[in-house]
Structures are given as structure tokens and as C-alpha cells.
Coordinates of C-alpha atoms in Angstrom, one line a residue:
X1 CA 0.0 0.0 0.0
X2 CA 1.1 3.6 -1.0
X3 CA 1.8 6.0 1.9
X4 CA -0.8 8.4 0.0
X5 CA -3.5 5.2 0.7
X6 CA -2.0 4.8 3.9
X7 CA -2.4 8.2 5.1
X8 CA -6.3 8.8 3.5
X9 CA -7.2 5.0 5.4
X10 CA -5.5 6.9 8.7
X11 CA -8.1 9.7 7.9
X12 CA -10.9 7.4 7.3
X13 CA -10.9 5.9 11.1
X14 CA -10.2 9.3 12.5
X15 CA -13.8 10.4 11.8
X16 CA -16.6 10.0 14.4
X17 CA -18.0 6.6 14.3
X18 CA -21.3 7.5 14.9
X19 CA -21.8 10.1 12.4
X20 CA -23.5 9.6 9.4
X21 CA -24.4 11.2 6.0
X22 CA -27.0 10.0 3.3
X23 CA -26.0 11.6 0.1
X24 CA -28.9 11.2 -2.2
X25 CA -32.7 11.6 -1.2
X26 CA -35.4 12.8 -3.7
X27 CA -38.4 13.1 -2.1
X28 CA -39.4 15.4 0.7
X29 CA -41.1 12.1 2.7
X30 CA -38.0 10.1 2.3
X31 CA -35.9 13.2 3.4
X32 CA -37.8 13.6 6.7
X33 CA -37.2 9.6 7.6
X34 CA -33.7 10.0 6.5
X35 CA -33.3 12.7 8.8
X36 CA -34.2 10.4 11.8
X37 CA -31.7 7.9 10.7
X38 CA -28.4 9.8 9.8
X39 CA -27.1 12.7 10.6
X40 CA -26.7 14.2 7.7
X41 CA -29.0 14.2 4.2
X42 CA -28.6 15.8 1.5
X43 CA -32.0 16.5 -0.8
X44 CA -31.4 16.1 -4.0
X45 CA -33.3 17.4 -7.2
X46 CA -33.5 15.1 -10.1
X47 CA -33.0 17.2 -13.5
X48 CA -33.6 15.4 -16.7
X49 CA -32.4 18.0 -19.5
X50 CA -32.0 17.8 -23.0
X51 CA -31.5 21.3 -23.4
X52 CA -30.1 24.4 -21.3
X53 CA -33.0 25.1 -18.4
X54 CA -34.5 28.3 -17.5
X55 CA -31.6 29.4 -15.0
X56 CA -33.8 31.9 -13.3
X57 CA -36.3 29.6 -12.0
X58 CA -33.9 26.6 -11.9
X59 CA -31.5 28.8 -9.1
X60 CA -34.9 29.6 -7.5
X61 CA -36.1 26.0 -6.7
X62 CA -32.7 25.6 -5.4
X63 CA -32.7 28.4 -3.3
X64 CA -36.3 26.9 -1.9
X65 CA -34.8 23.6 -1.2
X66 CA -32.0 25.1 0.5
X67 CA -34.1 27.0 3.0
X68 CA -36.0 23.6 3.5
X69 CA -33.8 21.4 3.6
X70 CA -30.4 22.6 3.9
X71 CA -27.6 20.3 2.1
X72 CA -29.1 20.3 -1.7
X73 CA -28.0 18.5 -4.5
X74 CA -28.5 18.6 -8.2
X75 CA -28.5 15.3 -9.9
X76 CA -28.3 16.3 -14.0
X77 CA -30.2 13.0 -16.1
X78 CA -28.6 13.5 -19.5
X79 CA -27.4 12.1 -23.2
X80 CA -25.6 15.7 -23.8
X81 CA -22.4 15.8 -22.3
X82 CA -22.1 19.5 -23.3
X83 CA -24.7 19.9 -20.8
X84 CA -23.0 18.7 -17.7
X85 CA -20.4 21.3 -18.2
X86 CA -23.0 24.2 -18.5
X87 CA -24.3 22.9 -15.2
X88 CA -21.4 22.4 -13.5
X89 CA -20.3 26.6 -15.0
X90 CA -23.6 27.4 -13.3
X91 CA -22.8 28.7 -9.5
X92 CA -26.0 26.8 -7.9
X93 CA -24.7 26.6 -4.6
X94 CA -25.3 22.8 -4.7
X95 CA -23.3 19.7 -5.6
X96 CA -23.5 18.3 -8.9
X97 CA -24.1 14.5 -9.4
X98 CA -24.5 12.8 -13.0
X99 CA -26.7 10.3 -13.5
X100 CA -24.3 7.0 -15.3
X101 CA -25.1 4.8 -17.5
X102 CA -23.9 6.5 -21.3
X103 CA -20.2 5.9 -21.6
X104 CA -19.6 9.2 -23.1
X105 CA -21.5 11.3 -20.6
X106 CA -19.8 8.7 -17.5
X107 CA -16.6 9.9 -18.8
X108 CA -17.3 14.1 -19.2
X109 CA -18.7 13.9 -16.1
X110 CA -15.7 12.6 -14.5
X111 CA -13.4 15.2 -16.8
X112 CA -15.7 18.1 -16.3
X113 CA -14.6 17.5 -12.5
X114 CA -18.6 17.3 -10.9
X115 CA -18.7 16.2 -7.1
X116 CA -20.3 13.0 -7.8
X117 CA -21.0 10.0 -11.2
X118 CA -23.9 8.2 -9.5
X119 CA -24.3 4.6 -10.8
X120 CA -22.0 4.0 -13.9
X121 CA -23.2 1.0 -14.5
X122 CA -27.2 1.8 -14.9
X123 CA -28.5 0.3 -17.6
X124 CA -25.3 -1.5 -18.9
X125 CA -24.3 -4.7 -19.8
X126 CA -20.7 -3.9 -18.7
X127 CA -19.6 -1.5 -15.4
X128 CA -19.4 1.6 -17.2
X129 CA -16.0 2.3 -15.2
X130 CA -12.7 1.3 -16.0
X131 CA -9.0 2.2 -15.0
X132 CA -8.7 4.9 -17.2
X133 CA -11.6 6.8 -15.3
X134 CA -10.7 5.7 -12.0
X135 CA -7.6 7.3 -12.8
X136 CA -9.5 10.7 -13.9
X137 CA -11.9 10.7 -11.0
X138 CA -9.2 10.3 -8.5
X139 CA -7.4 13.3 -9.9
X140 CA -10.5 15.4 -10.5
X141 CA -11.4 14.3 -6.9
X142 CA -14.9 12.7 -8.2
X143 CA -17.2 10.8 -6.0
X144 CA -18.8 7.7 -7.7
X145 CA -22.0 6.8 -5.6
X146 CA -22.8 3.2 -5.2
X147 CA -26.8 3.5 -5.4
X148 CA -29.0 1.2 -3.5
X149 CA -31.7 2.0 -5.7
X150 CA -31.9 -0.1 -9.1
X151 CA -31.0 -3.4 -6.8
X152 CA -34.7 -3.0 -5.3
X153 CA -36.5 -2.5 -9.0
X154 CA -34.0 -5.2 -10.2
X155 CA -35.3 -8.9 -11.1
X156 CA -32.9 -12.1 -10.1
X157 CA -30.8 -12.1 -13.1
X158 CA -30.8 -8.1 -13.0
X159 CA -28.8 -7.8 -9.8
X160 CA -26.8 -10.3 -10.0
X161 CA -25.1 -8.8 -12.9
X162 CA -25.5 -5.1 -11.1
X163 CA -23.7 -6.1 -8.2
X164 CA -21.4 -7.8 -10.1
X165 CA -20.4 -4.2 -11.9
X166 CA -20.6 -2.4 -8.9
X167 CA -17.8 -4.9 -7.2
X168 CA -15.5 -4.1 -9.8
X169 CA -16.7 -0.8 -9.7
X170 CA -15.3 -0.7 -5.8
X171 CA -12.1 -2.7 -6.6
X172 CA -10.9 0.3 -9.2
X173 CA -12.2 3.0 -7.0
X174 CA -10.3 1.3 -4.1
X175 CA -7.1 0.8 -6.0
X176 CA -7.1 4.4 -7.2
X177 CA -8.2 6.2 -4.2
X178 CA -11.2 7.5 -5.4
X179 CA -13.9 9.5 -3.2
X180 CA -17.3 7.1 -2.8
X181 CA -20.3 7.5 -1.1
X182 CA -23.1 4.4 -0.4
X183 CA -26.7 6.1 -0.6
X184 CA -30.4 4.5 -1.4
X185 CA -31.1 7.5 -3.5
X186 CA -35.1 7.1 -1.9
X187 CA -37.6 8.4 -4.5
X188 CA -39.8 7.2 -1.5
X189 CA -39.8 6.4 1.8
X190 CA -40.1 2.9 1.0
X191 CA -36.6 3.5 -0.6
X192 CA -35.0 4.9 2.6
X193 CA -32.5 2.6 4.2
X194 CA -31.1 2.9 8.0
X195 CA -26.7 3.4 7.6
X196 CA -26.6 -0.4 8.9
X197 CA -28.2 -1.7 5.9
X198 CA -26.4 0.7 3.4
X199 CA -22.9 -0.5 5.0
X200 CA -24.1 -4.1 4.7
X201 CA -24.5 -3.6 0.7
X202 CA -20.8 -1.9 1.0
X203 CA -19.9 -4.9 2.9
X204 CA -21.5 -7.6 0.3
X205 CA -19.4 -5.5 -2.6
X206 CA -16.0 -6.6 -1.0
X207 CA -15.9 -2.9 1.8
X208 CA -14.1 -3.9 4.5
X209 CA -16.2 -2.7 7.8
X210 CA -14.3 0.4 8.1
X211 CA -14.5 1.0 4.0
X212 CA -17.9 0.6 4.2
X213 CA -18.2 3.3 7.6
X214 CA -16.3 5.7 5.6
X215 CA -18.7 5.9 2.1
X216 CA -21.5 7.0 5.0
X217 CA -19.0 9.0 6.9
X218 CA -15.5 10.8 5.9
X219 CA -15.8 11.0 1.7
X220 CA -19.5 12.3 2.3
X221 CA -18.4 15.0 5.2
X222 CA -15.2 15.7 2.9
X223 CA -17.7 16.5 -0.2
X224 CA -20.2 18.4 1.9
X225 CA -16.9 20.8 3.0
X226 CA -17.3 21.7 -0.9
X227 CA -20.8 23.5 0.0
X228 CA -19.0 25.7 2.9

């Protein structure tokens, strides 16, 4: 092991224990039952564009959210990569997560330098990540979050093959040092998981305890520090 991992694992244990942060909630009901849970949640507005939004009213809703909720995030559902990078120009006063799944937009996203590539994998037959941008995350300091959410739509066959990507997902973000957060990304409050079951799925992915503590505690805190 590098002394750069070394001294980030070091960092990882130093970090309250009992703290936790959920990364990824979209509804206001699942928001309020996260809230009981963990310590920390971050709301988070889904925004499917295929064109540049109205900015005005776009900054607005945030500015809504904020006073509602606090921590906001703004997770941008696109084919356009030229669109991430108007986003991400915007100053929203929010993090910026990318939806996964097209190759090209997985890999602007991660060059474009947004806090977070949620999912790679969705909608793949492959894991949508590979060494080349594990390296680029870890230098642009990208979070990829390991979504709960498509393992409880998924049928058998489904996620077995998604967790399958999302453990080779972990082993490159592992080996490069990559930020990582674990989050149900709720759409309801039947989504909403309690940070024991969301460390369990980091656990089943190959997350040593501590590995799996950290993605709920220090790379979430350390991203939040961006909103400060």
C-alpha cells in the first residue's frame, strides 16, 4: 500500500464513528425519515435536461430547497455531455451529481470534475468504469455513488449482474483512491435505508467494515466541506 493510501485509510478511522451522512434523497417524505436515521442528508433534485434550463427559475427552486432542507444537491439526467459542463459553469450553490449509464456522458462527467457520477453502471451490460476513469476521478477528486436503488427495482438475473459491476466498480475506485459514497437514493420512503443496511451492501461489494463506515462518513463529510 502507497503511503498516500495509507495516510487517507489513517483519515478514514479518524472520523466519528457515529456520524453519518446520506448523500442522495429525492423526495421530501423520504428526506424527513432519513433525517431520523443519519445525521446528515442531502436533498437532492433530479433534472432530466436535453436542453439548457431556464436558470432563473432553476436557481430559484434551489434556493427553496435550501431553506427547506439545507444540504441540496442537483443530480443532472442527461445524453448531452455539453450539458454537464453548462451545469457544472452554473454557480447553484449545490453539488452536482450525474446520473451513469452512457459511456460518453460517465466519462465528461468525471473530466468536467462534478462532485459525484452516481451509478455507472445503470443500464449496462458492462460497469461503465474502468481504470482509465478511475484514474481521472481520482485526480478530479470525483465521488462515484454506489446506489442502492436499481438493486430494489432489479429482477434475479438483474442484480446479480449489477452487483457484479458495482464490485468491480469498488475494486478500481479502491485501488485508485477515489472519493465514494453508499446512498439509497429514496424516490420514496419505502426507498430509505437505516446506515446499517447501506454498510451491509458496501460490505457484500467486498468494503471492509471500516471502508464501508467511511462511504456513510469521511468521503461524504469531505464532499459536503465543498458547499461551505
Amino acid at each position: 500500500m502507497s503511503p498516500d493510501s495509507e495516510r487517507v485509510e489513517a483519515e478514514e478511522l479518524s472520523f466519528s464513528r457515529d456520524y453519518f451522512v446520506e448523500m442522495d434523497v429525492r423526495n421530501g417524505e423520504a428526506y424527513e425519515l432519513a433525517s431520523e436515521w443519519f445525521d446528515e442528508v442531502v436533498f437532492t433534485k433530479k433534472l432530466t435536461l436535453e436542453g439548457s434550463p431556464d436558470w432563473g427559475a432553476l436557481k430559484e427552486e434551489l434556493r427553496e430547497l435550501r431553506e427547506r432542507h439545507g444540504r441540496v444537491a442537483l443530480l443532472v439526467v442527461t445524453r448531452k455531455p455539453s450539458l454537464i459542463r453548462e451545469v457544472k459553469n452554473r454557480n447553484l450553490k449545490a453539488l452536482i451529481y450525474v446520473q451513469g449509464g452512457d459511456m460518453r456522458v460517465n466519462r465528461f462527467a468525471l473530466e468536467a470534475g462534478v462532485d459525484a457520477l452516481i451509478s455507472p453502471w445503470l443500464g449496462r451490460k458492462d460497469p461503465g468504469f474502468d481504470h482509465v476513469l478511475a484514474k481521472i476521478a481520482a485526480k478530479k477528486g470525483v465521488a462515484i455513488g454506489f446506489s442502492l436503488a436499481p438493486l430494489l427495482t432489479a429482477n434475479p438475473y438483474e442484480r446479480v449482474q449489477i452487483l457484479r459491476f458495482m464490485t468491480k466498480t469498488w475494486q478500481l475506485v479502491r485501488k485508485y483512491d477515489v472519493p465514494r459514497f453508499i446512498t439509497s437514493s429514496a424516490e420514496s420512503r419505502w426507498d430509505v435505508r437505516s446506515p446499517r443496511d447501506l454498510m451491509s451492501l458496501g460490505i457484500n461489494l467486498g468494503m471492509e467494515t471500516p471502508q464501508a463506515r467511511a462511504s456513510l462518513n469521511f468521503y461524504p463529510r469531505r464532499i459536503l466541506s465543498r458547499l461551505k
